[in-house]
Structure formats: C-alpha cells, structure tokens
Amino acid sequence: MATETYRDAWGIPHLRASSPRALARAQGRVTAHDRAWQLEVERHRAQGTSASFLGTGALSWDVFARRARLADTARRCFAALERRDPETADWVRAYVDGVNEGLPAGARRAPEFARTGLAAGRWEPWTPLGVWLATHILFAGFPAKLWREQAVRHLGPDAVGLFATDGPGTAGSNGWLVTGDRTATGHALIAGDPHRFIEDPGVYQQIRLACPEFDVVGLAVPGVPGIAHFGHTGTAAWAITNAMADYQDLYRERLRRTGAGVEALSPDGTWQRAARHTETVRVAGRPPVGIELLETPRGPVIAGGPEGLDTGDESHPDGAGALALRYPPRVTEDLGFSALLPLLRSRTVADIDRALDAWTEPVNVVQAADTAGGTLHRVAGRVPVRAEANRLHPVPAWEPGHAWHGTHETPYARPATEDGIAVMANARGLATPLGVEFAPPHRAARIRALLDAGRAWTADGMPAIHTDTHLGSAGPLLDHLAALTGLTPAAAALRDRLLAWDRRMDADSTDAAAYAAVRGAVVRRLAAHPVFAPLTAPPAYPDVLLPWLALVPRIGHALEHLLAAEDLYGIDRAAAVRTALEEAAAAPTAVPWSATHRLAPWRALPAGPYTAADEPGLAGDHDCVLCTSAVPGLTDRAGRGPAARYVWDLADRDNSRWVVPFGADGVPGACHHRDQLPLWLEGELAPVVTDWTRLTPEPTEPVAPSDASPPATTEPTEESDD
C-alpha cells in the first residue's frame, strides 16, 4: 500500500501507510509541509541557534540551551536509544527523513523564511529528541527553587507555603475520566485541556496515523513522531496532565580555575575537573557572543562560573555562585521515546500502562480507558530519590547528602476512579509525594462538582465543563471587602456590587472586570510594601529564569493565600484592600471582562503590531476551569490557556471531538491557519472523523530527498580544551 494523505474539513491530516516506519516518514513529511517555520524554529531553539535569525530577543534562551547542553543530551539519548531500542530509533529516523523531504517545499509556503533570510536546514536523527527536551525542560519549574531561596532568606521559611501556587511559568492541564457507570452509552469518556503558553502555530498538531498495526487519532507535538500525550486507538484512549512533580535539582558549585582548566569542589573534599569548552552564539544584527560551557559531576553549569554570580546574596562564599542543573535525561541518557510506539499499538489500558513504564519526562498524571471497561489513573515518569532540601532550593554541591539514589515508585490510584470519576487539574492528590508546589484545588473541585451533578454524561456535555468560568479563588478578597466600613459612597457601591457578583469570569461580565480591577490594585499595593522590597530587584540570573523570580506575578497568583493567612509579615491587608477599592471606584469602568482580558499568543516572528483580531477577548481566569491565565497586578492579557481541548468517547471514536486555538496549518493566510479559532473562543469542538470515505485525498506529489544543509551562520562553533 502506498502512503496516502487525506484531509478532513478542517485540514487535519489523516495518514495511511503500509508500516509504522512508512507512516512515521509520512508524518514527518506532512508536518514539514504544514509547519515548516515552526519546525525550524524549534530545531534552532533545541540547538541554541535561534538568535541567529530571530535576534537579541532569543539570545538568553540560546545561551541557556547551550549551557544546559540540550542538544548534546539529545544526541546522547538518541545514541542510547539505538543501543536499547533499535526499532524505535529507526522509526524516529524515518520521521526525520520525512521532515527533510518535506522541508524545502514547506519553507517555500512559509513567508517567515524569506523575511528572516533563513534557509531550511537539515534535521538529524536526534533532532526530535532535542525538540522534545527543549519544549519540556522548564515544565518542572526548577527556577522556582531560586524564588524559594530568595523568599525564605528575606521572609522566613513560611514563605514557601504562602507563595506556593501554580504560577505563570508552569504548564498545567485539566483532565477528567468518567466511567461507563456515569455515561449514557455505558462506555467511558475522557476529556480535558492542556494549559500551556498559547503559540501561533499551536503547540499541538491534530493528526491521524493509520497502518495495519494501528489506527490512532490524537494530538502530536510538531517535530516529534507519534502521538505522546492525547490519543485514541479505537479501543483505548489516554490523556495526561502535568503531575507537578519535582525532578530537577540545582546545585551551587564552588569552582576554581587552574592551569589545566576549571575544577569543582566535591562532597568528599577533593577538587574534580569540570568539563569545559567555549562556543559562539551568533545574533542577527549584532556581533557574535562567546560563552564558556562548564559541566561538573552534578550537571551543566547554567549560570555563573569560577568568578561567581552576583545574586545579591552575600551569604554565598566566593566562587559558590555558579549553578549546575541536574536533570534525568542528562543522567540516564533516556528521554522515554521507547513509550511512543507501544502507545500507538495499545488496545487496552493494560497496554497503555506497560507502555508508560518507559516514560521519563515530563512527569505526568495519566488517565486512560478502554472499550472493555478498563480504566487507569497513574503517574508516568521518573522522579529521583534525594534529600528534601534538594526539592526546595539550590543545595551546596560540596556538602554530602545531596546525591540521587534511584527513583520513586510510580503512584497509582487504586481504584482508578472515585464513584466513577477521576479528576486531575494539577492540584494535590495522586502525585503529592513527588512535588512541592501544586495548583490550588479550585479547578479540580469545580470539575468534580460539575460531574457529580450528572449520571448520564455524553460527549455533548463536556464543553460546558471545559468552559466553566466560576472563580473559586475569589473568596478571600471578597471576604476582606465585606469587612470594610466607612467607605466613600462610590467605593461602598462597588463593594456591594462585587459581593452580589456570581463569581463568574464571563467574557461579557462588567462585574468580572470590576473584580479584576480591584484585585490588580490589591496586588500592586501589596507588592509595593517595604517588607517585599528585597524581592523587587531580580538577581543576576539569566533572563530566561527571571519570570519565576518576579514579585508581582508571585503575589498575583498567590493572592488568596496571602489574604487568608493569619498574618502577612505585619502588613495591614485591610488597609491595602480599602485603598485598592477606593482607587478602582474613583476610576469606574463599564467595559466587559473581555475588553481587557485578551489572548496574547506567542509568535517567534510577529508579522507586525497586534490588532484586535489578533488578540480576541476571552472569558475565564487563572483559577477557573476555563483557565486563561493573566498576571493580576501586571496585565489582564492572557498568554496561557487551553492549547487544545478534546473529548475521547470510548463508545464510538467518531463521536469524539477536539479543537486547537488556531488551526491545522501553520502558514499565515492559509485557509486552515485560523479556522478553528472561532470554535475555540466559543467553547465548541470539531468532530473527529475517521471514515476514510468522508475525507478528501491529497494528491501524491513526487518528493526528492533534500540535501539542504543548515546555513553556516546558524550552527554553533566550539573550541574545546577537554
């Protein structure tokens, strides 16, 4: 059977081939056709070469990617994959072959290549592993350890709990499983939505992969073969949420220069040589930047060096300002790609369970079901066993007691559901032993409450849960407002209006907008208090880590904890709330929430100034099930939100639905570039169509293998003294 490509009414590719290898090649080719610019941006980000055509805004990421050794780790992981699992390695090679075949034509479709002068490069077999690693390296939020260190130093140990929340730098998700006992068909439903930074093109690719061994629909990560996170095989389906596990460590290193290079002080008191070499990062429109790359026995040094790092902390000894990052794939040379083919071949939840035993990172909570009534609710991934201090903050590399000792046992939910329902929305629960900071319980509690209200759920009912706008975190601020007396008439009227509000962050709600205005003013008042002054000036860490250290977002996303705590460092919170209320009342606005709460998608290369059409108004908020995350006190614009929505129906796969924020095609102006946006904004879903006779075949075009090479100006150069 020749490889065949079909499209549905939304331009979503449906691929059919004679073998998994031929199918992987077709997936690579169609992805390059639809997403050439996105693929090349991600390849360059994984290599740390994106500033060569994106300019100075990408420099901090490139330096971090180089110093964290992302590309080198991907190379090592692929070499290990070839030894441990040659079938999967060959399958990945086939995907890369397809990408290289499709890139030249795909690049001709994408105007960004001409605008930047970038030529389509050539993918290597390890490139998909690099894309996966670069996409997920910050998922576990290791920079939060730097925030905790700063907060505890200036505010005391209670700051860890007070500020613990699912902040803007961490990806999350909603996910729920309803067994056949709670559905109209007697078969399970799985639904949810991954919350990530909204990017254009989107971070998920709707796709169908069919061959004699399997036939799977799902959401793929562009640049990575298979369907990793969300899939339906016809008889079994799975979906994931971020487990909020802590599996990466930061070590403070004492380094010194010697005639032979650089040495690091080890826990046994000896100095051990650190690997060292230099690289040049090229930057469009600017001179190249030379950087020194160091790696100690703990891991790559991502900040500082033998001369230290100006962190603003005088307690660090000379030479102890360097930070080394230890993360599992660098240690184990395993990115979990051996799970990908078995997932596609899964027919039951037992198959999915076995496949996920090979999963590495990011660490996820998985919900799965099959047509025989089987269910699964487990954590997948590897979390190292080590001291509690490692989980909380950077630890001294020269002191004993901070080594890794194996991995934690994977937690399962037994039974998989409670009264026919399983919910995971990044709150404490199944994965609690593996993490430090989790999302507040509001989303999870609200989803369960909504599901508990029905006993005969259908796929049609799931979008109402996806788009629920009740704000569970509003209580503490409203309680403070209720306690105020002696207000001006305008402030009293605003207070009474907010106390009567239904706590829904609906797009057309002027009350929701008024609440957000008061909330933002409270956040700014608290952030300006002198007790927080030491936390307002970020230390000299790389720019890519600074979002985790910014005070206003930390206060904004932890506001309910800060307002509900018995004491907040002596701050007169009532006075802060009163002043904020009077401030908002003095500048009243009658605009709806969607007037300021607008989508702010990330683009590697914006076409020009954003317009109202580029930034449509939104409903929802950070702690709503409809999690469209702004940063209270800073902006109402939302950079994070549902990167996809899905409903997997185990009674009939063709009754499943899905949607992404924009569309299947990554090319601006293409008919399927933004055709799903109206659905996404309204909370509607597109049907999953698997009947081949209802799909449109795409003409088969001869494709010559590409011999293109990456532009010489975009590749790293090295000078090694190892």
XYZ file of C-alpha atoms in Angstrom:
722
model
C 0.000 0.000 0.000
C 1.334 3.391 -0.967
C 1.418 6.113 1.641
C -1.804 8.107 1.471
C -2.655 11.521 2.880
C -6.221 12.655 3.450
C -7.621 15.833 4.980
C -10.877 16.466 6.781
C -12.928 19.652 6.553
C -10.545 21.390 8.978
C -7.395 20.465 7.046
C -6.361 17.925 9.688
C -4.059 15.287 8.133
C -5.112 11.620 8.149
C -2.226 9.406 7.084
C -2.312 5.779 5.960
C 0.762 3.680 5.203
C 1.947 0.084 4.944
C 4.087 0.063 8.102
C 4.890 2.132 11.190
C 8.136 3.215 9.555
C 6.452 4.394 6.363
C 3.831 6.123 8.479
C 6.458 7.954 10.515
C 8.057 9.161 7.307
C 4.681 10.421 6.090
C 4.065 12.153 9.432
C 7.388 13.946 9.170
C 6.685 14.986 5.595
C 3.169 16.334 6.232
C 4.325 18.151 9.364
C 7.093 19.834 7.380
C 4.531 20.852 4.768
C 2.130 22.323 7.343
C 4.578 23.593 9.970
C 7.963 24.200 8.306
C 8.613 27.510 10.073
C 7.588 26.108 13.445
C 9.767 23.037 12.975
C 12.822 25.077 12.101
C 12.290 27.484 14.992
C 12.090 24.506 17.365
C 15.154 22.859 15.851
C 17.170 26.016 16.289
C 15.862 26.509 19.835
C 16.996 22.998 20.711
C 20.445 23.774 19.275
C 20.689 27.226 20.828
C 20.972 28.886 17.408
C 17.656 30.765 17.144
C 19.127 34.225 17.812
C 20.983 33.940 14.506
C 17.726 34.801 12.696
C 15.343 35.948 15.474
C 17.715 38.499 17.000
C 18.545 39.580 20.523
C 15.200 38.541 21.992
C 16.217 34.902 21.551
C 19.746 35.283 22.908
C 19.008 34.444 26.540
C 17.259 31.224 25.534
C 20.102 30.232 23.202
C 22.683 30.746 25.924
C 20.600 28.710 28.365
C 20.086 25.921 25.810
C 23.828 25.769 25.168
C 24.797 25.897 28.835
C 22.185 23.272 29.773
C 23.607 21.068 26.980
C 20.204 20.349 25.450
C 21.464 19.353 22.005
C 24.287 17.240 23.409
C 21.846 15.491 25.747
C 19.523 14.754 22.819
C 22.447 13.274 20.872
C 23.381 11.059 23.815
C 19.792 9.951 24.333
C 19.421 9.011 20.665
C 22.687 7.056 20.707
C 21.429 5.184 23.774
C 18.060 4.620 22.062
C 19.851 2.996 19.130
C 21.500 0.564 21.577
C 18.461 -0.147 23.755
C 15.588 0.045 21.277
C 16.751 -0.061 17.648
C 13.187 -0.350 16.310
C 12.144 2.952 17.860
C 15.406 4.594 16.800
C 14.771 3.512 13.203
C 11.183 4.808 13.447
C 12.481 8.196 14.607
C 14.961 8.201 11.706
C 12.083 7.622 9.310
C 10.231 10.619 10.740
C 13.353 12.746 10.269
C 13.686 11.517 6.694
C 10.138 12.700 6.079
C 10.831 16.093 7.614
C 13.881 16.545 5.412
C 11.885 15.542 2.337
C 9.100 17.999 3.095
C 11.033 20.989 4.414
C 12.094 22.627 1.133
C 8.535 22.798 -0.196
C 7.168 23.648 3.238
C 9.634 26.506 3.573
C 8.515 27.916 0.253
C 4.962 28.125 1.654
C 6.002 29.945 4.839
C 6.745 33.666 4.411
C 8.873 33.838 7.574
C 11.812 32.180 5.818
C 12.044 34.959 3.256
C 11.552 37.644 5.911
C 14.449 36.389 8.001
C 16.656 35.112 5.201
C 16.625 31.687 6.840
C 17.130 28.636 4.660
C 15.508 25.348 5.598
C 18.112 23.233 7.365
C 18.622 19.521 7.657
C 17.315 17.541 10.604
C 19.474 14.938 12.292
C 18.121 11.697 13.783
C 18.431 13.137 17.287
C 16.626 16.397 16.441
C 13.137 15.211 17.556
C 14.620 14.345 20.944
C 16.132 17.815 21.124
C 12.777 19.393 20.277
C 11.087 17.323 22.997
C 13.715 18.269 25.559
C 13.700 21.973 24.704
C 9.895 22.031 24.821
C 9.741 20.484 28.293
C 12.962 21.458 30.101
C 11.148 24.158 32.101
C 7.977 22.134 32.791
C 9.079 21.093 36.271
C 9.737 24.719 37.182
C 13.209 24.287 38.646
C 13.703 28.102 38.660
C 11.089 28.186 41.445
C 13.860 26.873 43.705
C 15.652 30.193 43.193
C 12.487 32.081 44.177
C 12.056 29.975 47.316
C 15.681 30.594 48.255
C 15.214 34.344 47.889
C 11.841 34.391 49.659
C 12.986 32.298 52.607
C 16.128 34.372 53.007
C 14.175 37.618 53.277
C 10.824 36.471 54.671
C 11.473 33.240 56.535
C 10.502 29.596 55.931
C 6.747 30.261 55.965
C 7.149 31.978 52.596
C 7.368 28.589 50.854
C 3.775 27.736 51.732
C 2.407 31.248 51.389
C 3.606 31.638 47.819
C 3.097 28.029 46.705
C 0.831 28.113 43.675
C 0.656 27.114 40.041
C 2.233 30.277 38.684
C 2.532 31.603 35.156
C 5.789 29.841 34.403
C 4.459 26.312 34.858
C 2.345 24.360 32.410
C -0.778 22.642 33.702
C -3.937 20.951 32.483
C -7.450 19.858 33.266
C -8.263 16.206 32.770
C -11.157 14.007 33.785
C -12.344 10.457 33.257
C -15.973 9.352 33.569
C -16.574 5.598 33.589
C -19.430 3.859 31.822
C -21.429 3.850 35.071
C -21.790 7.624 34.680
C -22.390 7.895 30.913
C -25.412 7.462 28.662
C -23.653 4.847 26.500
C -22.192 2.664 29.224
C -18.695 3.417 27.925
C -16.130 5.801 29.353
C -15.459 9.395 28.360
C -12.094 11.130 28.760
C -11.892 14.909 28.375
C -9.722 17.849 29.245
C -7.472 20.617 28.025
C -3.727 21.129 28.397
C -2.814 24.617 29.626
C 0.317 25.938 28.014
C 1.600 29.132 26.516
C -0.589 29.804 23.505
C 1.628 29.842 20.453
C 0.911 30.541 16.807
C 1.317 27.991 15.227
C -0.069 25.870 18.057
C 1.962 23.544 20.226
C -0.296 20.597 19.354
C -0.989 19.079 15.944
C -4.241 17.181 15.355
C -3.415 14.095 13.326
C -4.425 10.539 12.482
C -1.874 7.776 11.985
C -3.057 4.508 10.430
C -1.247 1.367 9.262
C -2.004 -2.377 9.539
C -0.740 -2.396 13.145
C -2.748 0.539 14.492
C -5.093 3.410 13.699
C -4.762 6.309 16.155
C -6.112 9.848 16.303
C -4.619 12.351 18.685
C -2.599 15.435 19.409
C 1.052 15.278 18.367
C 3.903 17.613 19.266
C 5.189 19.078 15.968
C 8.711 17.798 15.446
C 8.168 14.554 17.387
C 6.884 11.313 15.833
C 3.811 9.532 17.092
C 1.143 10.768 19.495
C 2.520 11.107 23.003
C 0.072 12.980 25.224
C -3.501 12.528 23.982
C -4.618 9.638 21.794
C -7.499 7.311 20.881
C -6.693 3.969 19.247
C -10.315 2.955 18.671
C -10.404 0.536 21.602
C -8.358 2.517 24.151
C -7.655 6.172 24.857
C -5.378 8.160 27.115
C -4.731 11.734 28.212
C -2.285 13.469 30.530
C -1.988 16.370 32.920
C 1.159 17.821 34.459
C 1.857 15.936 37.700
C 3.614 19.000 39.172
C 6.445 16.668 40.196
C 9.883 17.951 41.173
C 12.567 16.003 39.309
C 15.306 18.543 38.542
C 17.865 19.895 41.008
C 20.026 22.991 41.240
C 23.455 22.779 42.873
C 25.570 25.700 43.972
C 29.098 24.953 42.881
C 32.472 26.111 44.185
C 34.635 26.397 41.096
C 38.234 27.445 40.594
C 40.456 27.963 37.599
C 43.681 26.047 37.295
C 46.340 25.837 34.656
C 44.532 22.808 33.242
C 41.044 24.285 33.182
C 38.282 24.502 35.800
C 37.741 22.365 38.891
C 34.699 21.851 41.139
C 34.748 21.058 44.850
C 33.104 17.691 45.541
C 31.428 16.391 48.713
C 34.484 14.300 49.619
C 36.588 17.477 49.806
C 38.526 16.883 46.602
C 38.621 19.111 43.556
C 37.438 17.403 40.391
C 37.955 18.657 36.892
C 34.898 20.156 35.217
C 34.352 19.664 31.509
C 34.909 22.943 29.709
C 34.675 24.336 26.213
C 33.623 27.558 24.520
C 31.003 28.250 21.887
C 29.957 31.221 19.806
C 26.328 32.303 19.678
C 25.507 34.287 16.580
C 22.926 37.056 16.839
C 21.169 38.680 13.894
C 22.231 42.317 13.599
C 24.789 42.111 16.416
C 28.306 40.821 16.947
C 28.514 37.169 17.988
C 28.666 36.312 21.684
C 31.268 33.925 23.050
C 30.232 31.775 26.008
C 32.025 29.317 28.272
C 30.290 25.995 28.883
C 31.084 24.079 32.057
C 29.843 20.786 33.442
C 30.543 19.395 36.892
C 29.787 15.859 38.121
C 26.372 17.218 39.170
C 25.450 18.612 35.776
C 25.849 21.508 33.336
C 26.511 24.952 34.821
C 23.617 27.138 33.656
C 24.609 30.353 35.463
C 27.808 31.819 36.837
C 31.271 30.311 36.794
C 34.540 30.326 38.717
C 34.240 34.086 39.163
C 30.850 33.631 40.810
C 27.472 35.150 40.129
C 26.115 38.371 41.562
C 22.930 37.002 43.135
C 22.596 39.744 45.700
C 23.234 37.177 48.418
C 26.320 37.912 50.446
C 25.997 34.607 52.287
C 27.345 32.644 49.317
C 31.101 32.034 49.657
C 33.419 33.270 46.952
C 33.204 31.046 43.928
C 29.912 29.450 45.050
C 27.672 31.499 42.803
C 27.695 29.027 39.922
C 24.533 26.962 39.433
C 24.585 23.441 37.993
C 21.382 21.813 36.732
C 20.869 18.087 37.214
C 18.028 16.641 35.163
C 17.152 12.978 34.466
C 17.830 12.648 30.715
C 21.320 14.080 31.186
C 21.957 11.447 33.860
C 20.198 8.423 32.338
C 20.530 9.185 28.603
C 16.839 8.343 28.261
C 14.019 10.637 27.131
C 11.327 7.959 27.244
C 10.884 7.635 23.471
C 10.539 3.860 23.879
C 6.998 4.527 25.109
C 5.840 6.110 21.847
C 5.402 3.089 19.563
C 3.799 0.903 22.271
C 1.313 3.692 22.948
C 0.248 3.663 19.304
C -0.105 -0.128 19.416
C -2.185 -0.123 22.608
C -5.527 -1.890 22.517
C -6.291 -1.907 26.252
C -5.442 0.099 29.353
C -3.030 -2.679 30.289
C -1.138 -1.973 27.055
C -1.085 1.762 27.837
C 0.117 1.026 31.358
C 3.010 -1.113 30.094
C 3.957 1.482 27.504
C 4.095 4.216 30.125
C 6.558 2.256 32.236
C 9.154 3.556 29.759
C 8.036 7.196 30.130
C 10.658 9.573 31.518
C 9.678 13.221 31.339
C 7.822 15.418 31.741
C 6.250 13.594 34.669
C 2.512 13.316 34.045
C -0.684 12.018 35.585
C -2.336 9.739 33.028
C -5.986 8.793 32.723
C -6.951 6.011 30.332
C -9.904 3.798 29.491
C -10.794 1.066 27.021
C -13.905 -0.348 25.398
C -13.877 -3.384 27.722
C -14.466 -1.129 30.722
C -10.875 -0.941 31.913
C -9.597 2.292 33.474
C -6.201 3.585 34.507
C -5.107 6.540 36.682
C -1.381 6.696 37.329
C 1.731 8.838 37.334
C 4.175 8.278 34.478
C 7.772 9.445 34.622
C 10.888 9.278 36.742
C 11.443 11.310 39.874
C 14.800 10.870 41.620
C 15.005 9.978 45.299
C 17.078 12.556 47.169
C 17.107 14.811 50.206
C 14.131 17.064 50.924
C 16.381 20.122 50.676
C 17.066 19.335 47.016
C 13.366 19.710 46.270
C 13.049 23.096 47.928
C 16.053 25.182 46.889
C 19.588 25.032 45.444
C 21.874 22.858 47.535
C 25.658 23.069 48.084
C 27.433 20.673 45.773
C 30.442 20.445 48.099
C 28.406 19.089 51.023
C 27.430 15.414 51.329
C 23.808 14.308 51.420
C 22.516 15.716 48.129
C 23.159 12.837 45.718
C 20.423 10.964 43.830
C 19.565 7.428 44.941
C 17.310 5.710 42.432
C 13.784 6.785 41.515
C 10.453 6.959 43.308
C 7.911 4.211 42.830
C 5.220 5.291 40.373
C 1.973 6.129 42.209
C -1.292 4.568 41.038
C -4.858 5.331 42.023
C -6.495 2.123 43.264
C -9.297 2.001 42.185
C -8.738 4.260 39.214
C -11.852 6.348 39.894
C -13.923 7.544 42.830
C -17.632 6.905 42.233
C -16.952 6.611 38.523
C -14.998 9.866 38.232
C -11.286 10.702 38.185
C -10.110 14.317 38.036
C -6.632 15.811 37.823
C -6.103 19.540 37.489
C -2.568 19.904 38.894
C -3.802 20.010 42.494
C -2.548 17.829 45.319
C -3.601 14.215 45.006
C -2.047 11.209 43.349
C 1.309 12.925 42.717
C 1.589 14.755 46.061
C 4.610 12.734 47.293
C 6.546 13.740 44.175
C 6.151 17.527 44.217
C 6.426 20.716 46.239
C 4.104 23.268 44.648
C 0.713 22.359 43.219
C -2.191 24.268 41.761
C -4.920 25.458 44.135
C -7.770 22.917 44.399
C -10.376 25.137 42.734
C -10.283 23.736 39.204
C -10.249 20.113 40.357
C -13.031 20.680 42.890
C -15.188 22.529 40.382
C -14.808 19.819 37.722
C -15.762 17.121 40.222
C -18.747 19.124 41.433
C -19.984 19.601 37.879
C -19.518 15.915 37.041
C -21.205 14.825 40.268
C -24.346 16.615 39.103
C -24.946 14.083 36.309
C -25.284 10.315 35.939
C -25.693 10.023 32.157
C -22.919 12.093 30.650
C -22.381 12.320 26.899
C -19.642 13.811 24.760
C -22.032 16.687 24.041
C -21.951 17.712 27.696
C -18.184 18.025 28.068
C -17.698 21.520 26.518
C -19.816 23.035 29.303
C -17.171 21.804 31.746
C -14.271 22.937 29.552
C -15.669 26.474 29.539
C -16.888 26.867 33.125
C -15.929 30.331 34.420
C -16.606 30.096 38.152
C -13.653 31.682 40.017
C -13.050 29.607 43.119
C -10.205 31.786 44.407
C -12.283 34.965 44.749
C -13.412 34.266 48.321
C -10.610 35.773 50.436
C -10.650 39.124 48.619
C -14.446 39.312 48.756
C -14.309 38.494 52.480
C -11.955 41.428 53.007
C -14.289 43.666 51.027
C -17.261 42.563 53.136
C -15.458 43.562 56.329
C -14.751 47.146 55.226
C -16.647 50.034 56.807
C -16.540 53.813 56.438
C -16.170 53.733 52.663
C -16.914 56.569 50.269
C -20.297 56.187 48.523
C -18.643 55.118 45.258
C -16.460 52.530 46.971
C -19.386 51.227 49.016
C -21.440 50.824 45.856
C -18.616 48.959 44.138
C -18.122 46.763 47.196
C -21.844 45.871 47.315
C -21.834 45.160 43.601
C -18.919 42.751 43.926
C -20.448 40.996 46.920
C -23.576 40.340 44.819
C -21.496 39.121 41.834
C -21.916 35.472 40.802
C -18.116 34.959 40.751
C -18.128 34.032 37.072
C -15.411 35.442 34.841
C -17.680 35.607 31.804
C -16.476 37.474 28.740
C -19.396 39.931 28.839
C -19.365 40.461 32.615
C -18.650 44.011 33.774
C -18.634 42.719 37.355
C -15.800 40.337 36.477
C -13.869 43.263 35.012
C -14.500 45.317 38.167
C -13.323 42.450 40.362
C -10.156 42.101 38.269
C -9.503 45.846 38.580
C -9.764 45.714 42.386
C -7.677 42.536 42.526
C -4.937 44.083 40.398
C -4.847 47.168 42.598
C -4.551 45.000 45.738
C -1.670 43.054 44.193
C 0.187 46.245 43.335
C -0.394 47.657 46.836
C 0.972 44.534 48.488
C 3.944 44.325 46.116
C 4.861 47.916 46.947
C 5.031 47.230 50.685
C 8.511 47.727 52.143
C 8.603 44.200 53.548
C 8.839 42.888 49.986
C 11.402 45.445 48.831
C 14.337 42.973 48.892
C 12.447 40.831 46.379
C 11.793 43.575 43.838
C 15.262 43.655 42.286
C 15.895 40.379 40.462
C 19.360 38.901 40.976
C 21.735 38.418 38.094
C 20.358 35.135 36.844
C 19.826 34.513 33.126
C 16.807 36.327 31.710
C 15.101 33.064 30.801
C 14.783 32.250 34.528
C 13.522 35.644 35.688
C 9.755 35.060 35.251
C 9.927 32.739 38.261
C 11.590 35.483 40.335
C 9.271 38.387 39.534
C 7.467 39.647 42.633
C 4.193 40.931 41.145
C 3.279 37.635 39.421
C 4.178 35.744 42.597
C 1.854 37.902 44.659
C -0.830 37.914 41.970
C -1.079 34.137 41.733
C -0.754 33.583 45.493
C -3.138 36.384 46.448
C -5.774 34.183 48.075
C -3.129 32.589 50.321
C -1.668 35.965 51.223
C -5.077 37.420 52.076
C -6.273 34.366 54.010
C -3.116 33.820 56.084
C -3.366 34.574 59.800
C -0.614 37.160 59.446
C 1.326 38.559 56.499
C 4.545 39.944 57.933
C 2.628 42.634 59.785
C 1.117 44.121 56.621
C -2.235 45.860 57.129
C -4.093 43.958 54.447
C -7.414 45.613 55.262
C -5.865 48.984 54.533
C -4.404 47.707 51.259
C -7.780 46.337 50.167
C -9.543 49.553 51.207
C -7.109 51.700 49.207
C -7.403 49.418 46.195
C -11.201 49.530 46.314
C -11.256 53.320 46.569
C -8.767 53.513 43.678
C -10.947 51.319 41.464
C -14.122 53.195 42.463
C -12.507 56.528 41.577
C -11.887 55.338 38.015
C -15.025 53.314 37.255
C -15.301 51.391 34.035
C -18.272 49.765 32.387
C -16.320 47.587 29.953
C -16.776 43.807 29.992
C -14.025 41.473 31.152
C -13.163 40.548 27.556
C -12.275 44.165 26.774
C -9.008 43.820 28.687
C -8.740 40.044 29.101
C -7.419 39.311 25.654
C -5.457 36.493 24.101
C -1.750 37.271 23.696
C -0.259 34.406 21.661
C 3.485 33.981 21.277
C 4.948 34.141 17.795
C 8.592 33.639 17.026
C 8.337 36.345 14.373
C 5.295 38.636 14.677
C 4.052 39.898 11.336
C 3.540 43.375 12.795
C 1.739 45.155 15.628
C -1.017 43.080 17.168
C -4.569 44.042 16.263
C -7.886 43.359 17.965
C -8.355 40.423 15.600
C -5.002 39.016 16.690
C -5.912 39.348 20.368
C -9.573 38.350 20.756
C -11.341 38.867 24.075
C -11.594 35.907 26.429
C -13.669 34.529 29.262
C -12.133 32.663 32.206
C -9.212 33.305 34.530
C -6.288 31.517 36.141
C -8.305 29.570 38.728
C -11.339 28.877 36.519
C -11.779 25.564 34.748
C -11.577 27.807 31.679
C -8.014 28.608 32.653
C -6.976 31.640 30.616
C -4.089 32.953 32.676
C -3.339 36.619 33.002
C -1.000 38.077 35.637
C -3.022 40.029 38.225
C -1.414 43.343 39.045
C 0.558 43.348 35.825
C -1.748 42.645 32.878
C -5.153 41.229 32.017
C -3.794 39.824 28.732
C -3.560 36.041 28.748
C -0.504 34.274 27.395
C -1.519 30.870 28.747
C -4.678 28.910 28.212
C -6.087 25.715 26.691
C -3.618 24.716 23.984
C -6.196 22.161 22.845
C -9.477 20.669 24.023
C -10.527 17.073 23.493
C -13.248 14.547 24.310
C -12.423 10.878 23.751
C -15.564 8.718 23.511
C -14.926 5.004 24.098
C -18.382 4.086 22.808
C -17.667 5.455 19.341
C -14.435 7.133 18.348
C -16.263 9.117 15.669
C -18.273 10.722 18.465
C -15.037 12.193 19.847
C -14.232 15.887 19.384
C -11.252 18.224 19.519
C -10.127 21.765 18.846
C -6.938 23.826 18.892
C -6.661 27.626 19.307
C -5.847 28.391 15.680
C -5.793 25.667 13.053
C -4.045 22.731 11.434
C -1.884 24.809 9.079
C 0.946 26.943 10.397
C 1.164 29.194 7.323
C -0.316 32.690 7.798
C -3.174 33.309 5.413
C -3.738 29.630 4.622
C -7.389 28.567 4.770
C -6.762 26.314 7.772
C -4.437 28.637 9.642
C -7.093 30.141 11.907
C -10.319 28.413 11.037
C -10.671 26.739 14.450
C -10.257 29.975 16.412
C -13.995 30.803 16.431
C -14.740 27.310 17.776
C -12.055 27.635 20.435
C -13.321 31.036 21.560
C -16.923 29.802 21.827
C -16.001 26.575 23.598
C -17.116 24.425 20.675
C -15.340 21.352 19.334
C -14.765 19.972 15.848
C -15.814 16.380 15.174
C -13.246 13.607 14.904
C -13.888 11.985 11.519
C -12.312 8.586 10.831
C -14.425 7.321 7.919
C -11.968 7.439 5.032
C -14.821 7.981 2.542
C -15.662 11.273 4.271
C -12.111 12.579 3.911
C -10.506 14.300 0.944
C -7.491 12.518 -0.568
C -4.470 14.674 -1.192
C -2.655 14.190 -4.499
C 0.594 12.332 -4.128
C 3.457 14.506 -5.303
C 6.932 13.210 -6.052
C 9.294 14.365 -3.345
C 13.025 14.402 -3.893
C 15.145 13.895 -0.774
C 16.560 17.185 0.405
C 20.293 17.716 0.577
C 19.868 21.116 2.166
C 22.226 21.964 4.972
C 21.717 24.484 7.754
C 23.108 27.917 6.972
C 26.652 28.126 8.213
C 25.821 31.244 10.194
C 23.339 29.392 12.399
C 25.412 26.494 13.664
C 27.379 26.601 16.925
C 31.132 26.756 16.823
C 33.212 25.255 19.571
C 36.693 25.495 20.953
C 37.285 22.703 23.423
C 40.053 22.239 25.920
C 38.648 18.963 27.286
